[in-house]
XYZ file of C-alpha atoms in Angstrom:
552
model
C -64.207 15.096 19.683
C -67.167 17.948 19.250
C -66.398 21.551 19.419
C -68.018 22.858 22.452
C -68.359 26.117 21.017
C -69.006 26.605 16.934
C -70.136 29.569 14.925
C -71.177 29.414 11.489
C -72.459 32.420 9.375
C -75.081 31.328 7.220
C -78.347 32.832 5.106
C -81.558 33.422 6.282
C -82.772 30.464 3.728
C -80.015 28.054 5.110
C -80.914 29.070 8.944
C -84.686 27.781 8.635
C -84.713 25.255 5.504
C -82.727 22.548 7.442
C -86.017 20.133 7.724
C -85.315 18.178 10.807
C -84.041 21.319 13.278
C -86.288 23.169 14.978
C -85.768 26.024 17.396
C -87.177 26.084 21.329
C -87.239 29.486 23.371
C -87.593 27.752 27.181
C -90.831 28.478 28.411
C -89.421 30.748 31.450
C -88.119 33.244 28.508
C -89.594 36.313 28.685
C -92.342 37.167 26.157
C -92.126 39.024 22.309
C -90.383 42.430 22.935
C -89.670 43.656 19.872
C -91.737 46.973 18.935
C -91.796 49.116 15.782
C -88.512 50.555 16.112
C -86.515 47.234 15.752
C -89.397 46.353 13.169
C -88.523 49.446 11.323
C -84.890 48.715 11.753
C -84.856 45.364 10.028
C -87.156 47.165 7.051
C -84.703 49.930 6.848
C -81.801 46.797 6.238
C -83.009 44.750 3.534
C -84.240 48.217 1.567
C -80.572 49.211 1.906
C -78.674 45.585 0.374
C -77.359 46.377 -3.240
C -77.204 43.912 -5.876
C -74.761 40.868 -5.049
C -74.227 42.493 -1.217
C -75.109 40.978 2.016
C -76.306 42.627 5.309
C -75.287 40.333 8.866
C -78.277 40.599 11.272
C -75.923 39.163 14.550
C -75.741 36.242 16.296
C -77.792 33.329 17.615
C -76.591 31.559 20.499
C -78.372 28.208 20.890
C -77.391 25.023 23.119
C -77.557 21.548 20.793
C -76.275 19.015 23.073
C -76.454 15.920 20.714
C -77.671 15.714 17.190
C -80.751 12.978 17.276
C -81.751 10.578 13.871
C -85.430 12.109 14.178
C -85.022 16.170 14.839
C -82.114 18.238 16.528
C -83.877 20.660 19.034
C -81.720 23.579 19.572
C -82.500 25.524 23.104
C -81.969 29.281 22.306
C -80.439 31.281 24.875
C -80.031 34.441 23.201
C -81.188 36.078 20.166
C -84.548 34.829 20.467
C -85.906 38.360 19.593
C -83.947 38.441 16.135
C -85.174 35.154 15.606
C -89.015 35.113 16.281
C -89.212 38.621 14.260
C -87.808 37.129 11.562
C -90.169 33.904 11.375
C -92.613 36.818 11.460
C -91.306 38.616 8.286
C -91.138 35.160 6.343
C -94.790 34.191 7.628
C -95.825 38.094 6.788
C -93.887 37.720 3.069
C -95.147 34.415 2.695
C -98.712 35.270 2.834
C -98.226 38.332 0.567
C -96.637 36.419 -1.835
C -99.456 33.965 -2.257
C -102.120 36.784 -2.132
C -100.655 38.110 -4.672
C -101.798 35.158 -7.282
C -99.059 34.388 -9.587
C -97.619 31.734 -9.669
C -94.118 31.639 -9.286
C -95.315 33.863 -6.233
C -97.613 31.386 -4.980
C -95.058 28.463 -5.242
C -92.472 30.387 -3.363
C -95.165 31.446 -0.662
C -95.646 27.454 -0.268
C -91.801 26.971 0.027
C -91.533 30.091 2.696
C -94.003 28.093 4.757
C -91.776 25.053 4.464
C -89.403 27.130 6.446
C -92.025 28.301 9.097
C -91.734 23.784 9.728
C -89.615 20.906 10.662
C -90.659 17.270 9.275
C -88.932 14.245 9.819
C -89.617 10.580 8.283
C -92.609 10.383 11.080
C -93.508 14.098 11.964
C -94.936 16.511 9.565
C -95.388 20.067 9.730
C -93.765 20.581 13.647
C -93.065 24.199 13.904
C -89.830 25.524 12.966
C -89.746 27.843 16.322
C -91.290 26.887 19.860
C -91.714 30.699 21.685
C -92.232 30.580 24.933
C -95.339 30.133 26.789
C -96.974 33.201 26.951
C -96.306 33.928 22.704
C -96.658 30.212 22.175
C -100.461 30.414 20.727
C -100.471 33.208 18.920
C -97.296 32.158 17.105
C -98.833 29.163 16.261
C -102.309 30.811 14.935
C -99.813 33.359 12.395
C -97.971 30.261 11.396
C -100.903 28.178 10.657
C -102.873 30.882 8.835
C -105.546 31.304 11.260
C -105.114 35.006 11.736
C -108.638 35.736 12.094
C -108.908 34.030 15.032
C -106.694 36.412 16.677
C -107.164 39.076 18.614
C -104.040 41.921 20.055
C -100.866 40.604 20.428
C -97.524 42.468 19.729
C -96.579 39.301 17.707
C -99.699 40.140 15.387
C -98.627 43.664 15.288
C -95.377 42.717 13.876
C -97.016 40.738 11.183
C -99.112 43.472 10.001
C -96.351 46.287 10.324
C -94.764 43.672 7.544
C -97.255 42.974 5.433
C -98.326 46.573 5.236
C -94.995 47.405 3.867
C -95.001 44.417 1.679
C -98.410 45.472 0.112
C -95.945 48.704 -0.966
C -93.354 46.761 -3.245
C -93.806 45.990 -7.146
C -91.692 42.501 -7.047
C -91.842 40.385 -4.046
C -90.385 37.773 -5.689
C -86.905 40.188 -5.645
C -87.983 40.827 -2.055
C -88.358 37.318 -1.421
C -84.386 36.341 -2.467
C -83.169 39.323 -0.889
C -84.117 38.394 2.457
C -83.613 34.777 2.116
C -80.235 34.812 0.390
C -78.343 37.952 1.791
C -79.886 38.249 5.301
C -77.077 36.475 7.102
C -76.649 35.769 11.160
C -74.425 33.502 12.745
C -75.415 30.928 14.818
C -73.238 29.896 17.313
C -73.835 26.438 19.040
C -73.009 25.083 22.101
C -73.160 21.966 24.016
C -74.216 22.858 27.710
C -75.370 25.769 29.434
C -72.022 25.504 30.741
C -70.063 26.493 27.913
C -72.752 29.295 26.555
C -71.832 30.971 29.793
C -68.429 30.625 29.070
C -69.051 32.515 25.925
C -70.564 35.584 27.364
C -67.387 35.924 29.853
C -65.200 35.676 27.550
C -66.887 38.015 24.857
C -66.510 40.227 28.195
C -68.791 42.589 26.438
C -70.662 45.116 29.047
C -73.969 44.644 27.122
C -74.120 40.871 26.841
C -73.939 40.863 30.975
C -77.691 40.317 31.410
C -77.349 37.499 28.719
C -74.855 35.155 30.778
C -77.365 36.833 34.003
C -80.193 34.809 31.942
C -78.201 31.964 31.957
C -78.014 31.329 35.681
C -81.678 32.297 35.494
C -81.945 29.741 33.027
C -80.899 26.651 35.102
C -82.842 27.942 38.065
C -86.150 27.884 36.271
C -85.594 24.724 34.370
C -85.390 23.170 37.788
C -88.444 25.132 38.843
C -90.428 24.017 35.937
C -90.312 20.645 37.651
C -92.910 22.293 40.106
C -95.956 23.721 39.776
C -97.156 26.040 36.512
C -98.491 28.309 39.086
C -95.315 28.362 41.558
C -93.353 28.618 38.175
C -95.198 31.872 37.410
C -94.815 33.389 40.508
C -90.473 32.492 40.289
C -90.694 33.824 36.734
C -92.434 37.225 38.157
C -90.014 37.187 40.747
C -86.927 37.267 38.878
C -88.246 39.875 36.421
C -88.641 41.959 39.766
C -84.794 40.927 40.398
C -83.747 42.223 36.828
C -85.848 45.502 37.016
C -84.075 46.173 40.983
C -80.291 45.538 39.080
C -81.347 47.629 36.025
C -78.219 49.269 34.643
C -76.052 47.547 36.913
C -73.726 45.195 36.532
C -75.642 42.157 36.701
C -72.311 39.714 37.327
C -70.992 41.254 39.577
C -74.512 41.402 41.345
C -74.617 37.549 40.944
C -71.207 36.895 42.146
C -70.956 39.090 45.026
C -74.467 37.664 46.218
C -72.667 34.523 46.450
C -69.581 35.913 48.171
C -71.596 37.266 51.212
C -73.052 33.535 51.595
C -70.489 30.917 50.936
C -66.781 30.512 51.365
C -64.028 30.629 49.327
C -63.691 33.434 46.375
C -63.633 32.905 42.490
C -63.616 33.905 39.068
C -66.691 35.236 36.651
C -65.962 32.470 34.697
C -66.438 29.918 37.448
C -69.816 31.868 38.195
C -72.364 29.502 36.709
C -70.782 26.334 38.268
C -71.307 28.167 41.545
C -74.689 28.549 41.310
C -75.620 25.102 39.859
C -73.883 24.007 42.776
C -76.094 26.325 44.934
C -79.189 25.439 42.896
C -78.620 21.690 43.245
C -78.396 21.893 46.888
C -81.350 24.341 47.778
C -84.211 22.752 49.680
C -86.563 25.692 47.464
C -86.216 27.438 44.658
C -89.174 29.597 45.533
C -86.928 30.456 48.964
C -84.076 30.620 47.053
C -85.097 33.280 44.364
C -87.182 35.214 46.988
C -83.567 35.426 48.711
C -82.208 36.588 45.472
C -84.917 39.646 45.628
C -83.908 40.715 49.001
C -80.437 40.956 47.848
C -81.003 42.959 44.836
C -82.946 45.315 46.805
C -80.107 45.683 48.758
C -77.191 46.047 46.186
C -79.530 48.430 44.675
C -79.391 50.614 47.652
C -75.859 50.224 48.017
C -75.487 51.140 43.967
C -77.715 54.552 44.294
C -77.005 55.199 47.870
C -80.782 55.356 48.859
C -81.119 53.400 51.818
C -83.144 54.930 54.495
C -80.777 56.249 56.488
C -79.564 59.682 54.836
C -76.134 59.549 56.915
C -75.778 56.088 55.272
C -76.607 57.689 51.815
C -73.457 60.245 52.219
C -70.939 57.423 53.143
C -71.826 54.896 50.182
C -71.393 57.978 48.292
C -68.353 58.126 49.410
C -67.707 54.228 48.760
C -69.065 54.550 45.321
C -67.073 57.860 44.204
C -63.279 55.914 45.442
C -64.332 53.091 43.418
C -64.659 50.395 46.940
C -67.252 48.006 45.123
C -65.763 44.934 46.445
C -66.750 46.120 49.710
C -70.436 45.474 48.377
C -70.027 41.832 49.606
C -70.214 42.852 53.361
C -72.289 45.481 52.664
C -75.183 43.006 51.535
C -74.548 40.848 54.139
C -74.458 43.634 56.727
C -77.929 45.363 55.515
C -79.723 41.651 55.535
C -78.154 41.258 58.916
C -79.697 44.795 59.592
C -77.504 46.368 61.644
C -78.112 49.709 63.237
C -77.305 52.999 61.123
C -74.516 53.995 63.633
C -72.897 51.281 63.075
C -73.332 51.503 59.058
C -71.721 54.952 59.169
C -68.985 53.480 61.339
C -67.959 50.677 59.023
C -68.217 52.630 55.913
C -65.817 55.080 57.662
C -63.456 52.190 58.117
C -64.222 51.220 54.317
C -63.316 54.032 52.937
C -60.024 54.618 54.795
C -59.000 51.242 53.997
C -59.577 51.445 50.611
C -58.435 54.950 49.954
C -55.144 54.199 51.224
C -54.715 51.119 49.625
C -55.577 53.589 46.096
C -52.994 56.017 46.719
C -50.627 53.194 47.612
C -51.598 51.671 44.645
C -51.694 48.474 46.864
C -52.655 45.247 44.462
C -56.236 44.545 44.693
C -56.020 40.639 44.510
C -56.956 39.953 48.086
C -60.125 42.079 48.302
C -62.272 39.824 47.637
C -61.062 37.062 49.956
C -61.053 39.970 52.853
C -64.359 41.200 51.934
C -65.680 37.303 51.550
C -63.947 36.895 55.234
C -65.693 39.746 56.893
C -68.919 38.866 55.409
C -69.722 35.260 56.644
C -67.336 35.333 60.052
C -68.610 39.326 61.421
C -71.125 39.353 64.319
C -73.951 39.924 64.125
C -74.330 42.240 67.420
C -72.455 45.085 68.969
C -69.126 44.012 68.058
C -68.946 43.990 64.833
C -67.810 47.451 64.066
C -64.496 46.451 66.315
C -64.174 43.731 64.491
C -64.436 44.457 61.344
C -62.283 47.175 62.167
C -59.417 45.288 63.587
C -59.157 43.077 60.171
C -59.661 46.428 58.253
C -56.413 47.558 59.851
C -53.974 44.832 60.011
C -50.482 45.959 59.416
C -50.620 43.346 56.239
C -53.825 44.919 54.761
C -53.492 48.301 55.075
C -50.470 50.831 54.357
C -49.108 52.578 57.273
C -48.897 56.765 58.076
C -45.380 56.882 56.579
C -46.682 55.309 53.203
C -49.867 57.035 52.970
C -48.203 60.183 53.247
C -45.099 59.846 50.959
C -47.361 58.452 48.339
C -50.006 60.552 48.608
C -47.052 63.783 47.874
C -45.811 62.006 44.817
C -49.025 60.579 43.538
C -50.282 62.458 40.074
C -53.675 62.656 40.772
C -56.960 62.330 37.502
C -59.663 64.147 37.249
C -62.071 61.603 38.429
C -64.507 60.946 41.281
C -62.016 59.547 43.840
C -59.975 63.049 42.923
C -62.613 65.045 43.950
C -63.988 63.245 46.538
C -60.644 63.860 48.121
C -60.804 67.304 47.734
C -63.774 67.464 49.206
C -62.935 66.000 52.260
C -60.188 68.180 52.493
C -63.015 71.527 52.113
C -64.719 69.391 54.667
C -61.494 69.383 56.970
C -61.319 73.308 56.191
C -64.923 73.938 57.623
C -64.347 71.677 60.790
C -66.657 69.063 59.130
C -69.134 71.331 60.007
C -72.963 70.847 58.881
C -73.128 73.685 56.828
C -71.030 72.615 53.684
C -69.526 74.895 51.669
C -70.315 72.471 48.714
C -73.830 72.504 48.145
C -74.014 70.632 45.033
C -70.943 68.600 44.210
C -71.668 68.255 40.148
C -72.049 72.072 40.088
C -68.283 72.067 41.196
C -64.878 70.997 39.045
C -61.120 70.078 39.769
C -59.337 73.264 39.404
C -55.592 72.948 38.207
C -53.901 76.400 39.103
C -51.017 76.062 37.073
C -52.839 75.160 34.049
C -52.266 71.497 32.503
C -50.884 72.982 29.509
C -48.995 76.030 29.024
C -46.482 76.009 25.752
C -48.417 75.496 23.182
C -49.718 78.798 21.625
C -53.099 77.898 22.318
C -52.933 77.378 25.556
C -50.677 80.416 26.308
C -54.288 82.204 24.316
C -56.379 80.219 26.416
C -54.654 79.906 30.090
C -52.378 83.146 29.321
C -48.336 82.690 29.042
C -47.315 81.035 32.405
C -44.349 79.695 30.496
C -42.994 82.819 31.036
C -44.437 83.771 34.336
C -42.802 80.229 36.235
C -39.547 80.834 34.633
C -37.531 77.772 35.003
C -39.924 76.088 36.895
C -41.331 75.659 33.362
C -39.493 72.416 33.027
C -40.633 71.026 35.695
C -44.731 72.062 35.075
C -45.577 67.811 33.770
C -43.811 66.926 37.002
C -46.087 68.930 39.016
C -49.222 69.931 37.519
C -51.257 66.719 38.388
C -49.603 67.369 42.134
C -52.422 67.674 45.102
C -50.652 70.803 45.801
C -51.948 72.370 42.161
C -55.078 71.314 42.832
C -58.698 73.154 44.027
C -62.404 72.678 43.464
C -64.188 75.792 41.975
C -67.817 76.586 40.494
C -68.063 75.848 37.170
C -68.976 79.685 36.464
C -65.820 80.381 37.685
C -64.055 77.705 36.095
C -64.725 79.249 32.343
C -63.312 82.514 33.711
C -60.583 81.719 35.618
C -58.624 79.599 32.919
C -58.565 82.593 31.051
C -55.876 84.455 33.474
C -52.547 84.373 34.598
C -52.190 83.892 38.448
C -53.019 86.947 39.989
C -56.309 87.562 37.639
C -57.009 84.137 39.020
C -56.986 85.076 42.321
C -59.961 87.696 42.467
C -61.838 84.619 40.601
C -60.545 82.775 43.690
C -61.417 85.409 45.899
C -65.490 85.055 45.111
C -65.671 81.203 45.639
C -67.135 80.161 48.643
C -64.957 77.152 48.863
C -62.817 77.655 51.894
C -60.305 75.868 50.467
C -59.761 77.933 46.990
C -60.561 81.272 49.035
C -57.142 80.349 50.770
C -55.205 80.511 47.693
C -55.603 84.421 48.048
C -52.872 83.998 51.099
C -49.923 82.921 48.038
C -48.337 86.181 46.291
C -47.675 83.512 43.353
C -47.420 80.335 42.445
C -44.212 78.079 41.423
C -42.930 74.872 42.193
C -42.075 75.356 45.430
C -45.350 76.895 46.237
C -46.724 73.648 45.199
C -44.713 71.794 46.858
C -45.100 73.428 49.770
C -48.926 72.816 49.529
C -48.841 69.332 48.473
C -46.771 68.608 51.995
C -49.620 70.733 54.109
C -52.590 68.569 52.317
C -51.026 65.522 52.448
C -50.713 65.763 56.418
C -54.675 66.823 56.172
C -55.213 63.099 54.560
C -53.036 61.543 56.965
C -55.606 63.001 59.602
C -58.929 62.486 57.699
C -58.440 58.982 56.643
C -56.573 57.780 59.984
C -55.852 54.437 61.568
């Protein structure tokens, strides 16, 4: 039985001197991106390979369902960059080479053009590499030596950035078996579309996201390059659009939770790509279909940057986004296409965030978000009651933990210095002012997590740096790792202050304290000095705060 994944490492002269395989970049790939950085890169490489060394470029992922008698055709679905800029240096090298006049330079020009080609028994001379549509012609006029029919292409530029820095080296021929024979990538074959996707989950590597993205993108376009060229162009110009609106973002989980707002039942990343074939099969349009896809991604990239147009919806993703509720973003999408009214936004991203900030502190598993989220999504209404609705799921004595939970865990929880941290503390300033409109926090990034018992305080240097509150808590000292991370030891200050408060014992800190405008940290000036049961005592007056800010 075939592998359905296999990786071999090979040379550059094995990769393209195999005479009946030849390499096809789909014509819905995007163009020739490479510039004169990567260009530069590569150059910087092979100058760099000692004697007997090798240098490995990376990988080549290519689908190859069967292997045919007349030529294997291999579909490559990443790594076409590497790829077509190295068919680029071998068509710039071989051209130098036989400039050059000798002979043993001429005859290995001729052979370097042998592996710009595929041939078989009744086709000579097929190109080794098929770009895609838009690089297709003036690959083809570099590889056939008709360069001065060209014009401006970035493909041309990379040919001349090469043989410019060819025209610099006294022995090509070295050149020549340097990059042939210790160049090395791996190309990895597949059988399906399928089982390349599968390889991109389970590399689960952040950066090869939009790679299994291109996959689904892949299937949807093949199916659209039954139409039209024209309707294909405007799909291809479309999804570009949809890439450029998820950016930085994670494209997967843009993908998947597209699909959760829409259709029933949850499931894995890896499961993804049958999804949307599924979807894809079905849809009446692809033109619809990917037009749908836009809307969304405007959408999740409002959600992602808060920057909808309401500026009271803005705050409360915020919010959503600092307590780390981004499997909420299902209903979300489905609640901005739905367009509901910006009251009722605010409303059910109040009752987001004190569902899932309790569940946090709880530290409630998070295995049946998704099927909640996926619930509210496709059965909400779309008219006045939906906040009540979505509210009376949101609180279910099953999916959310009670006062008496909340609270106890919320006293015993040891809290990071992270967004959802000081989001909390926030809220609690918020609390402080009456949730007034004038904030006391202007700028949240200009403000820091404050611990007032400092996080260390026996080592030497920190008794130099915090001064020696090993001494100043007495015995409490033993219990400082129980405590320190306590709500109770915990404030937001200026980061001006910050720098100069760590540098005193508590009293020095307070007439730091005394200067903040944070209503919160002024109130420490009320505590003649801090200990354990001072903390304590704090942690149980905050955590009834919470109790009231994020309420049933």
């Amino acid at each position: 039985m075939k592998k359905t994944i296999e990786a071999n490492e090979m040379s550059v002269m094995r990769l393209f001197s195999v005479g009946n395989e030849q390499f096809i970049v789909p014509v819905y790939q995007r163009r020739y991106l490479w510039g004169k950085d990567q260009w530069m890169d590569l150059w910087n490489d092979i100058q760099n390979i000692e004697v007997g060394e090798d240098h490995f470029l990376g990988s080549i992922v290519v689908i190859n369902p069967q292997h045919n008698i007349e030529i294997n055709q291999f579909e490559v679905v990443d790594g076409q960059q590497r790829l077509t800029t190295l068919s680029l240096l071998i068509a710039a090298l071989r051209d130098s080479l036989i400039q050059s006049g000798g002979v043993q330079e001429v005859s290995i020009g001729e052979a370097l053009h042998g592996y710009l080609h595929s041939s078989t028994m009744f086709n000579k001379n097929l190109p080794k590499l098929i770009p895609g549509k838009l690089d297709r012609d003036d690959f083809a006029t570099i590889v056939d030596r008709k360069i001065k029919e060209m014009t401006n292409s970035n493909m041309y530029s990379a040919y001349q950035f090469f043989r410019g820095l060819f025209s610099e080296q006294n022995d090509l021929v070295e050149l020549a078996k340097t990059i042939t024979g210790s160049l090395k990538v791996v190309l990895i074959q597949v059988m399906s579309h399928k089982d390349a996707f599968r390889l991109f989950e389970t590399l689960n590597d952040r950066g090869l996201s939009l790679s299994a993205a291109d996959l689904i993108k892949n299937y949807i376009l093949s199916k659209a390059a039954r139409t039209s060229e024209d309707e294909l162009d405007d799909i291809v110009e479309t999804w570009d659009e949809i890439v450029e609106l998820v950016g930085q973002l994670d494209h997967l989980r843009f993908f998947r939770q597209v699909l959760l707002s829409k259709t029933e039942g949850v499931f894995s990343f890896n499961k993804l790509y049958d999804r949307y074939k599924t979807v894809v099969d079905k849809s009446d349009s692809i033109v619809d279909m990917v037009d749908e896809l836009k809307e969304y991604a405007v959408f999740y990239n409002q959600i992602c940057t808060a920057t909808t147009k309401y500026p009271s919806v803005n705050e409360k993703l915020r919010a959503i986004n600092a307590i780390g509720a981004a499997t909420s973003y299902t209903l979300l999408l489905k609640l901005l296409k739905n367009q509901v009214t910006e009251l009722q936004l605010v409303s059910i991203l109040n009752q987001i965030e004190t569902f899932a900030l309790r569940r946090a502190i709880c530290s409630w598993s998070t295995n049946n978000l998704d099927s909640i989220f996926n619930h509210l999504a496709l059965n909400t209404p779309v008219d006045t009651s939906c906040v009540e609705y979505i509210k009376g799921v949101l609180t279910r004595a099953d999916y959310i933990p009670s006062d008496a939970d909340f609270v106890a865990n919320f006293k015993t929880k040891n809290f990071r210095q992270d967004d959802q941290c000081k989001y909390i503390l926030e809220r609690i300033e918020d609390y402080h002012v009456n949730f007034s409109k004038e904030k006391s926090i202007a700028n949240r990034s200009l403000v820091h997590i404050e611990h007032i018992m400092p996080k260390s305080i026996k080592s030497n240097s920190s008794k130099k740096e915090y001064g020696d509150w090993k001494t100043y808590l007495g015995n409490d000292a033993d219990l400082h790792d129980v405590y320190v991370n306590k709500i109770g030891n915990l404030t937001l200050l200026g980061s001006s202050l910050n720098i100069s408060a760590s540098n005193n014992p508590f009293e020095e800190k307070k007439k730091n304290y005394e200067q903040s405008l944070i209503v919160m940290t002024k109130q420490l000036m009320n505590y003649s000095k801090w200990d354990i049961a001072t903390i304590q005592e704090r942690t149980e007056n905050l955590a009834g705060i919470a109790a009231g800010i994020w309420k049933l």
